[in-house]
């Protein structure tokens, strides 16, 4: 009676070892750091690292380490003051259009621990400090883009059906006005729209004649377009921030047209704006070989159907206004090398709709030059430049490549930005704030104090009320805290201030199971059972009650985790983890210790 299998002892030892090992990175803290990244794919190599080391040495600024990590240069410093001084020196030496310096906090985990995957848990914005942005999506622009897109699709459909029209264009009310050569063509167009364009309808409009009409976009279709635009913007921002290595960002929707972006650990607001705004896309346009570039430069008025652009070397070029393809259709982009000359290229893959559109657009332009326009948002400013002009040798389809790039780094950066995608609609920052690390440190200190006070109070009560059994419960409670930290670190979950509240609540709840078990053991002793039989019966009979209580709480925590946002989710995460670990330590952990103390021998009395 009251036997405990050997494998459970090994299980407890194994779990405790893993828990201590992966909770350990949080003890080492972080180093003040500067992160140097390239804006335009310029090389960050050993030569640049040596140059920066020399610059800092000449300025008398000591570094803890300077390492090249994932094509970013990470400089660690001993103090925040050294980091600030280094930032001022490097900002004077580096071209801000080519490189971005961002303040960061780098984990100080020892290499041997990092090699086995040991990482500190992420701290939320309220604990670590960082930047917070509230951005609003321009839904008026979404309507305008939808009207322009339908105008372009109508042009293509009418050309395929040989319907000759005078003009097609979006109106200020974001409708599409179409004028034909005769009323018969208008009637045929109405039939075509009714069959192929179910999202369009013909409202009772004043701007109509016998051969002209107006098509409007159905409101349900427009609402779906708004949702898709917001969803695409969310995905684009997530991809862009994740690709640049910002640790555990929070990017989520608020309301119908707003997005919250939180970047913990980023203290430089300007650099953060650059990160979230530097999305890029491409436009493919035909070169206007008949237009006079010189005349357009002198008068400032290009031909009606053309627009003046500039190549990277500063040379002007006239391109047609009609966009053959945009980056919205790109589903994959990867950097590779041309097998002919070894030059850097970007291999582009289009979705099905984009492939059909591009194939149709290039079919009639074989033998003519086509330009690739690179469009990037830099700190709220739209920058457009022609990165490549090439002659179309054959009809282009689902896969093709972009040549003429300056370096493999530039090709890699372009591929990264294209994979991240383009913003479906412009966004405007309506609120921004920086949470300083000092405030974050105060929150951490207060949260730590609350955990310690609650922890010590429970320890004292349990030790006083349950004697030896209470001390065993105290050991389990301490182990439970270690396991919570370890699981948060292994999952790389974000710890927030509400998350600390969840840990404090778990400290109180963690002893509930032990209270149930110990009270059951007391009752068995009062009923005249032997100490060993009372231990066995206490753990066995209390298990179902413990399981019921914890499972119901876990269900509530999971619901909060799935439906809650922000602080609520942070609370639910730590509560869920705490419930799981407390059941393990309270049922399996304490039983192992109790049996080590009392098992295998005759016992006359229990200190409970």
mmCIF file of N, CA and C in Angstrom, residues 402-525:
data_model
loop_
_atom_site.group_PDB
_atom_site.id
_atom_site.type_symbol
_atom_site.label_atom_id
_atom_site.label_comp_id
_atom_site.label_asym_id
_atom_site.label_seq_id
_atom_site.Cartn_x
_atom_site.Cartn_y
_atom_site.Cartn_z
ATOM 1 N N UNK A 402 13.050 39.289 -62.835
ATOM 2 C CA UNK A 402 13.432 40.701 -62.935
ATOM 3 C C UNK A 402 14.955 40.770 -62.931
ATOM 4 N N UNK A 403 15.513 41.404 -63.942
ATOM 5 C CA UNK A 403 16.965 41.528 -64.053
ATOM 6 C C UNK A 403 17.377 42.982 -63.824
ATOM 7 N N UNK A 404 18.670 43.225 -63.937
ATOM 8 C CA UNK A 404 19.180 44.591 -63.862
ATOM 9 C C UNK A 404 19.353 45.128 -62.463
ATOM 10 N N UNK A 405 19.381 44.265 -61.450
ATOM 11 C CA UNK A 405 19.565 44.709 -60.073
ATOM 12 C C UNK A 405 21.048 44.871 -59.770
ATOM 13 N N UNK A 406 21.357 45.778 -58.839
ATOM 14 C CA UNK A 406 22.749 46.154 -58.604
ATOM 15 C C UNK A 406 23.559 45.093 -57.868
ATOM 16 N N UNK A 407 22.930 44.356 -56.973
ATOM 17 C CA UNK A 407 23.694 43.423 -56.140
ATOM 18 C C UNK A 407 22.780 42.318 -55.628
ATOM 19 N N UNK A 408 23.366 41.196 -55.152
ATOM 20 C CA UNK A 408 22.545 40.137 -54.541
ATOM 21 C C UNK A 408 21.783 40.636 -53.326
ATOM 22 N N UNK A 409 22.396 41.574 -52.555
ATOM 23 C CA UNK A 409 21.708 42.113 -51.380
ATOM 24 C C UNK A 409 20.452 42.875 -51.785
ATOM 25 N N UNK A 410 20.558 43.661 -52.859
ATOM 26 C CA UNK A 410 19.398 44.411 -53.320
ATOM 27 C C UNK A 410 18.309 43.465 -53.816
ATOM 28 N N UNK A 411 18.706 42.401 -54.526
ATOM 29 C CA UNK A 411 17.742 41.413 -55.000
ATOM 30 C C UNK A 411 17.064 40.717 -53.827
ATOM 31 N N UNK A 412 17.843 40.419 -52.786
ATOM 32 C CA UNK A 412 17.289 39.742 -51.612
ATOM 33 C C UNK A 412 16.292 40.654 -50.885
ATOM 34 N N UNK A 413 16.634 41.941 -50.760
ATOM 35 C CA UNK A 413 15.736 42.887 -50.091
ATOM 36 C C UNK A 413 14.447 43.066 -50.897
ATOM 37 N N UNK A 414 14.572 43.180 -52.211
ATOM 38 C CA UNK A 414 13.390 43.330 -53.055
ATOM 39 C C UNK A 414 12.480 42.111 -52.927
ATOM 40 N N UNK A 415 13.070 40.912 -52.940
ATOM 41 C CA UNK A 415 12.282 39.691 -52.797
ATOM 42 C C UNK A 415 11.575 39.663 -51.442
ATOM 43 N N UNK A 416 12.275 40.100 -50.400
ATOM 44 C CA UNK A 416 11.683 40.122 -49.050
ATOM 45 C C UNK A 416 10.479 41.063 -49.011
ATOM 46 N N UNK A 417 10.644 42.252 -49.570
ATOM 47 C CA UNK A 417 9.562 43.238 -49.547
ATOM 48 C C UNK A 417 8.377 42.788 -50.385
ATOM 49 N N UNK A 418 8.650 42.128 -51.501
ATOM 50 C CA UNK A 418 7.560 41.660 -52.350
ATOM 51 C C UNK A 418 6.804 40.512 -51.693
ATOM 52 N N UNK A 419 7.528 39.659 -50.984
ATOM 53 C CA UNK A 419 6.852 38.586 -50.244
ATOM 54 C C UNK A 419 5.974 39.171 -49.148
ATOM 55 N N UNK A 420 6.462 40.253 -48.527
ATOM 56 C CA UNK A 420 5.668 40.907 -47.487
ATOM 57 C C UNK A 420 4.407 41.530 -48.073
ATOM 58 N N UNK A 421 4.474 41.917 -49.347
ATOM 59 C CA UNK A 421 3.293 42.437 -50.011
ATOM 60 C C UNK A 421 3.166 43.940 -49.936
ATOM 61 N N UNK A 422 2.171 44.419 -50.634
ATOM 62 C CA UNK A 422 1.888 45.853 -50.658
ATOM 63 C C UNK A 422 0.681 46.145 -49.787
ATOM 64 N N UNK A 423 0.634 47.352 -49.275
ATOM 65 C CA UNK A 423 -0.547 47.757 -48.523
ATOM 66 C C UNK A 423 -1.719 47.898 -49.491
ATOM 67 N N UNK A 424 -2.835 47.275 -49.139
ATOM 68 C CA UNK A 424 -3.998 47.341 -50.014
ATOM 69 C C UNK A 424 -4.621 48.723 -50.024
ATOM 70 N N UNK A 425 -4.382 49.486 -48.965
ATOM 71 C CA UNK A 425 -4.891 50.858 -48.873
ATOM 72 C C UNK A 425 -3.933 51.655 -48.003
ATOM 73 N N UNK A 426 -3.810 52.954 -48.258
ATOM 74 C CA UNK A 426 -2.897 53.773 -47.442
ATOM 75 C C UNK A 426 -3.308 53.774 -45.973
ATOM 76 N N UNK A 427 -2.322 53.887 -45.104
ATOM 77 C CA UNK A 427 -2.598 53.979 -43.675
ATOM 78 C C UNK A 427 -1.992 55.264 -43.125
ATOM 79 N N UNK A 428 -2.642 55.802 -42.130
ATOM 80 C CA UNK A 428 -2.175 57.039 -41.495
ATOM 81 C C UNK A 428 -2.052 56.795 -39.996
ATOM 82 N N UNK A 429 -0.930 57.203 -39.419
ATOM 83 C CA UNK A 429 -0.729 57.061 -37.982
ATOM 84 C C UNK A 429 -1.501 58.171 -37.273
ATOM 85 N N UNK A 430 -2.541 57.792 -36.530
ATOM 86 C CA UNK A 430 -3.366 58.784 -35.848
ATOM 87 C C UNK A 430 -2.970 58.937 -34.378
ATOM 88 N N UNK A 431 -2.211 57.972 -33.862
ATOM 89 C CA UNK A 431 -1.737 58.078 -32.482
ATOM 90 C C UNK A 431 -0.430 57.317 -32.357
ATOM 91 N N UNK A 432 0.527 57.911 -31.694
ATOM 92 C CA UNK A 432 1.780 57.212 -31.425
ATOM 93 C C UNK A 432 2.271 57.612 -30.040
ATOM 94 N N UNK A 433 2.853 56.627 -29.389
ATOM 95 C CA UNK A 433 3.431 56.931 -28.080
ATOM 96 C C UNK A 433 4.569 55.955 -27.810
ATOM 97 N N UNK A 434 5.477 56.425 -27.018
ATOM 98 C CA UNK A 434 6.625 55.618 -26.632
ATOM 99 C C UNK A 434 6.537 55.307 -25.142
ATOM 100 N N UNK A 435 6.606 54.021 -24.814
ATOM 101 C CA UNK A 435 6.640 53.608 -23.416
ATOM 102 C C UNK A 435 8.105 53.429 -23.048
ATOM 103 N N UNK A 436 8.610 54.301 -22.203
ATOM 104 C CA UNK A 436 10.031 54.269 -21.864
ATOM 105 C C UNK A 436 10.395 53.046 -21.044
ATOM 106 N N UNK A 437 11.649 52.627 -21.132
ATOM 107 C CA UNK A 437 12.088 51.461 -20.359
ATOM 108 C C UNK A 437 12.009 51.694 -18.853
ATOM 109 N N UNK A 438 12.060 52.951 -18.417
ATOM 110 C CA UNK A 438 11.961 53.229 -16.978
ATOM 111 C C UNK A 438 10.582 52.867 -16.441
ATOM 112 N N UNK A 439 9.536 53.244 -17.198
ATOM 113 C CA UNK A 439 8.186 52.875 -16.805
ATOM 114 C C UNK A 439 8.016 51.360 -16.837
ATOM 115 N N UNK A 440 8.584 50.746 -17.877
ATOM 116 C CA UNK A 440 8.531 49.293 -17.964
ATOM 117 C C UNK A 440 9.221 48.644 -16.785
ATOM 118 N N UNK A 441 10.376 49.206 -16.366
ATOM 119 C CA UNK A 441 11.110 48.659 -15.224
ATOM 120 C C UNK A 441 10.286 48.784 -13.948
ATOM 121 N N UNK A 442 9.572 49.913 -13.807
ATOM 122 C CA UNK A 442 8.727 50.101 -12.622
ATOM 123 C C UNK A 442 7.606 49.075 -12.594
ATOM 124 N N UNK A 443 7.007 48.818 -13.764
ATOM 125 C CA UNK A 443 5.957 47.802 -13.832
ATOM 126 C C UNK A 443 6.490 46.418 -13.473
ATOM 127 N N UNK A 444 7.688 46.101 -13.971
ATOM 128 C CA UNK A 444 8.295 44.815 -13.655
ATOM 129 C C UNK A 444 8.553 44.705 -12.155
ATOM 130 N N UNK A 445 9.106 45.773 -11.579
ATOM 131 C CA UNK A 445 9.417 45.747 -10.140
ATOM 132 C C UNK A 445 8.146 45.557 -9.306
ATOM 133 N N UNK A 446 7.101 46.292 -9.666
ATOM 134 C CA UNK A 446 5.853 46.166 -8.899
ATOM 135 C C UNK A 446 5.234 44.786 -9.092
ATOM 136 N N UNK A 447 5.277 44.296 -10.328
ATOM 137 C CA UNK A 447 4.748 42.963 -10.588
ATOM 138 C C UNK A 447 5.532 41.899 -9.838
ATOM 139 N N UNK A 448 6.859 42.054 -9.842
ATOM 140 C CA UNK A 448 7.715 41.106 -9.106
ATOM 141 C C UNK A 448 7.409 41.157 -7.613
ATOM 142 N N UNK A 449 7.245 42.373 -7.077
ATOM 143 C CA UNK A 449 6.929 42.511 -5.652
ATOM 144 C C UNK A 449 5.601 41.839 -5.316
ATOM 145 N N UNK A 450 4.610 42.004 -6.199
ATOM 146 C CA UNK A 450 3.304 41.397 -5.928
ATOM 147 C C UNK A 450 3.390 39.879 -5.915
ATOM 148 N N UNK A 451 4.177 39.319 -6.845
ATOM 149 C CA UNK A 451 4.351 37.865 -6.872
ATOM 150 C C UNK A 451 5.057 37.400 -5.596
ATOM 151 N N UNK A 452 6.118 38.113 -5.204
ATOM 152 C CA UNK A 452 6.884 37.723 -4.018
ATOM 153 C C UNK A 452 6.032 37.799 -2.756
ATOM 154 N N UNK A 453 5.277 38.894 -2.598
ATOM 155 C CA UNK A 453 4.450 39.065 -1.392
ATOM 156 C C UNK A 453 3.398 37.960 -1.313
ATOM 157 N N UNK A 454 2.699 37.734 -2.430
ATOM 158 C CA UNK A 454 1.691 36.674 -2.445
ATOM 159 C C UNK A 454 2.310 35.311 -2.201
ATOM 160 N N UNK A 455 3.478 35.077 -2.825
ATOM 161 C CA UNK A 455 4.181 33.796 -2.688
ATOM 162 C C UNK A 455 4.587 33.548 -1.236
ATOM 163 N N UNK A 456 5.205 34.547 -0.598
ATOM 164 C CA UNK A 456 5.674 34.395 0.788
ATOM 165 C C UNK A 456 4.501 34.213 1.744
ATOM 166 N N UNK A 457 3.414 34.947 1.521
ATOM 167 C CA UNK A 457 2.242 34.822 2.394
ATOM 168 C C UNK A 457 1.673 33.412 2.348
ATOM 169 N N UNK A 458 1.591 32.848 1.136
ATOM 170 C CA UNK A 458 1.084 31.478 1.001
ATOM 171 C C UNK A 458 2.046 30.479 1.638
ATOM 172 N N UNK A 459 3.355 30.694 1.458
ATOM 173 C CA UNK A 459 4.350 29.802 2.057
ATOM 174 C C UNK A 459 4.195 29.746 3.578
ATOM 175 N N UNK A 460 4.085 30.912 4.185
ATOM 176 C CA UNK A 460 3.989 30.986 5.647
ATOM 177 C C UNK A 460 2.729 30.284 6.138
ATOM 178 N N UNK A 461 1.601 30.569 5.469
ATOM 179 C CA UNK A 461 0.343 29.955 5.886
ATOM 180 C C UNK A 461 0.409 28.433 5.777
ATOM 181 N N UNK A 462 0.885 27.928 4.638
ATOM 182 C CA UNK A 462 0.924 26.482 4.428
ATOM 183 C C UNK A 462 1.854 25.803 5.431
ATOM 184 N N UNK A 463 3.017 26.418 5.683
ATOM 185 C CA UNK A 463 3.978 25.823 6.621
ATOM 186 C C UNK A 463 3.406 25.822 8.042
ATOM 187 N N UNK A 464 2.695 26.865 8.399
ATOM 188 C CA UNK A 464 2.136 26.961 9.748
ATOM 189 C C UNK A 464 0.958 26.002 9.936
ATOM 190 N N UNK A 465 0.125 25.901 8.928
ATOM 191 C CA UNK A 465 -1.133 25.166 9.095
ATOM 192 C C UNK A 465 -0.978 23.665 8.844
ATOM 193 N N UNK A 466 -0.073 23.286 7.892
ATOM 194 C CA UNK A 466 0.042 21.874 7.522
ATOM 195 C C UNK A 466 1.399 21.265 7.867
ATOM 196 N N UNK A 467 2.230 21.992 8.598
ATOM 197 C CA UNK A 467 3.509 21.480 9.102
ATOM 198 C C UNK A 467 4.382 20.927 7.957
ATOM 199 N N UNK A 468 4.842 19.680 8.071
ATOM 200 C CA UNK A 468 5.727 19.077 7.064
ATOM 201 C C UNK A 468 5.043 19.042 5.698
ATOM 202 N N UNK A 469 3.766 18.672 5.702
ATOM 203 C CA UNK A 469 3.037 18.630 4.431
ATOM 204 C C UNK A 469 2.948 20.038 3.817
ATOM 205 N N UNK A 470 2.825 21.043 4.651
ATOM 206 C CA UNK A 470 2.804 22.417 4.166
ATOM 207 C C UNK A 470 4.121 22.829 3.543
ATOM 208 N N UNK A 471 5.235 22.389 4.148
ATOM 209 C CA UNK A 471 6.550 22.679 3.568
ATOM 210 C C UNK A 471 6.709 22.000 2.207
ATOM 211 N N UNK A 472 6.196 20.784 2.100
ATOM 212 C CA UNK A 472 6.230 20.090 0.799
ATOM 213 C C UNK A 472 5.422 20.875 -0.235
ATOM 214 N N UNK A 473 4.263 21.372 0.163
ATOM 215 C CA UNK A 473 3.449 22.187 -0.750
ATOM 216 C C UNK A 473 4.193 23.458 -1.153
ATOM 217 N N UNK A 474 4.978 24.010 -0.219
ATOM 218 C CA UNK A 474 5.772 25.208 -0.534
ATOM 219 C C UNK A 474 6.813 24.909 -1.604
ATOM 220 N N UNK A 475 7.455 23.747 -1.497
ATOM 221 C CA UNK A 475 8.436 23.343 -2.519
ATOM 222 C C UNK A 475 7.738 23.211 -3.877
ATOM 223 N N UNK A 476 6.562 22.598 -3.873
ATOM 224 C CA UNK A 476 5.807 22.443 -5.125
ATOM 225 C C UNK A 476 5.416 23.794 -5.702
ATOM 226 N N UNK A 477 5.066 24.746 -4.828
ATOM 227 C CA UNK A 477 4.681 26.081 -5.290
ATOM 228 C C UNK A 477 5.857 26.795 -5.953
ATOM 229 N N UNK A 478 7.045 26.690 -5.340
ATOM 230 C CA UNK A 478 8.235 27.301 -5.939
ATOM 231 C C UNK A 478 8.553 26.644 -7.282
ATOM 232 N N UNK A 479 8.434 25.312 -7.328
ATOM 233 C CA UNK A 479 8.660 24.598 -8.590
ATOM 234 C C UNK A 479 7.655 25.042 -9.646
ATOM 235 N N UNK A 480 6.428 25.276 -9.220
ATOM 236 C CA UNK A 480 5.384 25.710 -10.151
ATOM 237 C C UNK A 480 5.739 27.040 -10.806
ATOM 238 N N UNK A 481 6.260 27.990 -10.039
ATOM 239 C CA UNK A 481 6.675 29.275 -10.600
ATOM 240 C C UNK A 481 7.789 29.097 -11.620
ATOM 241 N N UNK A 482 8.748 28.226 -11.296
ATOM 242 C CA UNK A 482 9.855 27.964 -12.221
ATOM 243 C C UNK A 482 9.318 27.367 -13.523
ATOM 244 N N UNK A 483 8.380 26.432 -13.424
ATOM 245 C CA UNK A 483 7.826 25.797 -14.626
ATOM 246 C C UNK A 483 7.020 26.782 -15.463
ATOM 247 N N UNK A 484 6.290 27.702 -14.813
ATOM 248 C CA UNK A 484 5.535 28.714 -15.572
ATOM 249 C C UNK A 484 6.490 29.573 -16.400
ATOM 250 N N UNK A 485 7.564 30.036 -15.762
ATOM 251 C CA UNK A 485 8.555 30.855 -16.472
ATOM 252 C C UNK A 485 9.196 30.053 -17.597
ATOM 253 N N UNK A 486 9.500 28.776 -17.340
ATOM 254 C CA UNK A 486 10.132 27.933 -18.356
ATOM 255 C C UNK A 486 9.220 27.739 -19.560
ATOM 256 N N UNK A 487 7.933 27.465 -19.311
ATOM 257 C CA UNK A 487 7.001 27.254 -20.423
ATOM 258 C C UNK A 487 6.816 28.544 -21.223
ATOM 259 N N UNK A 488 6.693 29.685 -20.540
ATOM 260 C CA UNK A 488 6.589 30.968 -21.245
ATOM 261 C C UNK A 488 7.808 31.206 -22.123
ATOM 262 N N UNK A 489 8.988 30.838 -21.614
ATOM 263 C CA UNK A 489 10.230 31.023 -22.374
ATOM 264 C C UNK A 489 10.297 30.067 -23.556
ATOM 265 N N UNK A 490 9.921 28.813 -23.354
ATOM 266 C CA UNK A 490 9.977 27.827 -24.438
ATOM 267 C C UNK A 490 8.985 28.145 -25.546
ATOM 268 N N UNK A 491 7.794 28.616 -25.172
ATOM 269 C CA UNK A 491 6.781 28.979 -26.164
ATOM 270 C C UNK A 491 7.036 30.358 -26.754
ATOM 271 N N UNK A 492 7.977 31.102 -26.167
ATOM 272 C CA UNK A 492 8.235 32.488 -26.564
ATOM 273 C C UNK A 492 6.951 33.315 -26.498
ATOM 274 N N UNK A 493 6.161 33.034 -25.459
ATOM 275 C CA UNK A 493 4.948 33.812 -25.215
ATOM 276 C C UNK A 493 5.321 35.154 -24.604
ATOM 277 N N UNK A 494 4.436 36.119 -24.768
ATOM 278 C CA UNK A 494 4.704 37.469 -24.276
ATOM 279 C C UNK A 494 4.127 37.643 -22.881
ATOM 280 N N UNK A 495 4.975 38.057 -21.951
ATOM 281 C CA UNK A 495 4.521 38.336 -20.592
ATOM 282 C C UNK A 495 4.145 39.808 -20.487
ATOM 283 N N UNK A 496 2.905 40.069 -20.092
ATOM 284 C CA UNK A 496 2.419 41.438 -19.920
ATOM 285 C C UNK A 496 2.063 41.663 -18.449
ATOM 286 N N UNK A 497 1.683 42.893 -18.133
ATOM 287 C CA UNK A 497 1.287 43.196 -16.761
ATOM 288 C C UNK A 497 0.065 42.363 -16.338
ATOM 289 N N UNK A 498 -0.980 42.227 -17.177
ATOM 290 C CA UNK A 498 -2.069 41.305 -16.825
ATOM 291 C C UNK A 498 -1.581 39.859 -16.703
ATOM 292 N N UNK A 499 -0.536 39.512 -17.464
ATOM 293 C CA UNK A 499 0.028 38.174 -17.339
ATOM 294 C C UNK A 499 0.610 37.941 -15.964
ATOM 295 N N UNK A 500 1.257 38.975 -15.415
ATOM 296 C CA UNK A 500 1.773 38.870 -14.042
ATOM 297 C C UNK A 500 0.614 38.694 -13.064
ATOM 298 N N UNK A 501 -0.503 39.375 -13.332
ATOM 299 C CA UNK A 501 -1.698 39.187 -12.490
ATOM 300 C C UNK A 501 -2.163 37.736 -12.546
ATOM 301 N N UNK A 502 -2.065 37.128 -13.731
ATOM 302 C CA UNK A 502 -2.426 35.722 -13.866
ATOM 303 C C UNK A 502 -1.514 34.822 -13.047
ATOM 304 N N UNK A 503 -0.208 35.170 -12.991
ATOM 305 C CA UNK A 503 0.735 34.392 -12.188
ATOM 306 C C UNK A 503 0.413 34.525 -10.704
ATOM 307 N N UNK A 504 0.094 35.764 -10.271
ATOM 308 C CA UNK A 504 -0.264 35.980 -8.859
ATOM 309 C C UNK A 504 -1.496 35.156 -8.498
ATOM 310 N N UNK A 505 -2.499 35.143 -9.390
ATOM 311 C CA UNK A 505 -3.693 34.337 -9.146
ATOM 312 C C UNK A 505 -3.341 32.853 -9.088
ATOM 313 N N UNK A 506 -2.428 32.425 -9.968
ATOM 314 C CA UNK A 506 -2.013 31.023 -9.987
ATOM 315 C C UNK A 506 -1.328 30.622 -8.689
ATOM 316 N N UNK A 507 -0.563 31.567 -8.105
ATOM 317 C CA UNK A 507 0.103 31.271 -6.826
ATOM 318 C C UNK A 507 -0.929 30.886 -5.769
ATOM 319 N N UNK A 508 -2.040 31.624 -5.743
ATOM 320 C CA UNK A 508 -3.087 31.293 -4.787
ATOM 321 C C UNK A 508 -3.807 30.000 -5.134
ATOM 322 N N UNK A 509 -4.057 29.800 -6.446
ATOM 323 C CA UNK A 509 -4.795 28.615 -6.876
ATOM 324 C C UNK A 509 -3.954 27.346 -6.789
ATOM 325 N N UNK A 510 -2.621 27.506 -6.893
ATOM 326 C CA UNK A 510 -1.756 26.333 -6.966
ATOM 327 C C UNK A 510 -1.825 25.469 -5.714
ATOM 328 N N UNK A 511 -2.130 26.100 -4.553
ATOM 329 C CA UNK A 511 -2.183 25.321 -3.315
ATOM 330 C C UNK A 511 -3.575 24.746 -3.063
ATOM 331 N N UNK A 512 -4.548 25.119 -3.920
ATOM 332 C CA UNK A 512 -5.894 24.581 -3.720
ATOM 333 C C UNK A 512 -5.896 23.058 -3.753
ATOM 334 N N UNK A 513 -5.183 22.509 -4.729
ATOM 335 C CA UNK A 513 -5.145 21.052 -4.860
ATOM 336 C C UNK A 513 -4.525 20.419 -3.627
ATOM 337 N N UNK A 514 -3.451 21.025 -3.120
ATOM 338 C CA UNK A 514 -2.817 20.475 -1.927
ATOM 339 C C UNK A 514 -3.719 20.579 -0.704
ATOM 340 N N UNK A 515 -4.471 21.684 -0.611
ATOM 341 C CA UNK A 515 -5.410 21.838 0.507
ATOM 342 C C UNK A 515 -6.452 20.719 0.470
ATOM 343 N N UNK A 516 -6.978 20.441 -0.734
ATOM 344 C CA UNK A 516 -7.962 19.359 -0.864
ATOM 345 C C UNK A 516 -7.356 18.019 -0.455
ATOM 346 N N UNK A 517 -6.130 17.755 -0.926
ATOM 347 C CA UNK A 517 -5.473 16.478 -0.614
ATOM 348 C C UNK A 517 -5.195 16.370 0.886
ATOM 349 N N UNK A 518 -4.642 17.422 1.464
ATOM 350 C CA UNK A 518 -4.249 17.362 2.871
ATOM 351 C C UNK A 518 -5.480 17.246 3.780
ATOM 352 N N UNK A 519 -6.564 17.956 3.420
ATOM 353 C CA UNK A 519 -7.780 17.835 4.217
ATOM 354 C C UNK A 519 -8.359 16.421 4.127
ATOM 355 N N UNK A 520 -8.262 15.821 2.948
ATOM 356 C CA UNK A 520 -8.738 14.446 2.782
ATOM 357 C C UNK A 520 -7.896 13.491 3.637
ATOM 358 N N UNK A 521 -6.561 13.719 3.675
ATOM 359 C CA UNK A 521 -5.685 12.877 4.507
ATOM 360 C C UNK A 521 -6.060 13.040 5.980
ATOM 361 N N UNK A 522 -6.353 14.252 6.414
ATOM 362 C CA UNK A 522 -6.767 14.498 7.803
ATOM 363 C C UNK A 522 -8.048 13.725 8.143
ATOM 364 N N UNK A 523 -9.003 13.746 7.221
ATOM 365 C CA UNK A 523 -10.263 13.042 7.454
ATOM 366 C C UNK A 523 -10.041 11.541 7.557
ATOM 367 N N UNK A 524 -9.150 11.022 6.699
ATOM 368 C CA UNK A 524 -8.857 9.584 6.755
ATOM 369 C C UNK A 524 -8.205 9.219 8.084
ATOM 370 N N UNK A 525 -7.333 10.086 8.576
ATOM 371 C CA UNK A 525 -6.700 9.822 9.876
ATOM 372 C C UNK A 525 -7.747 9.851 11.003
#
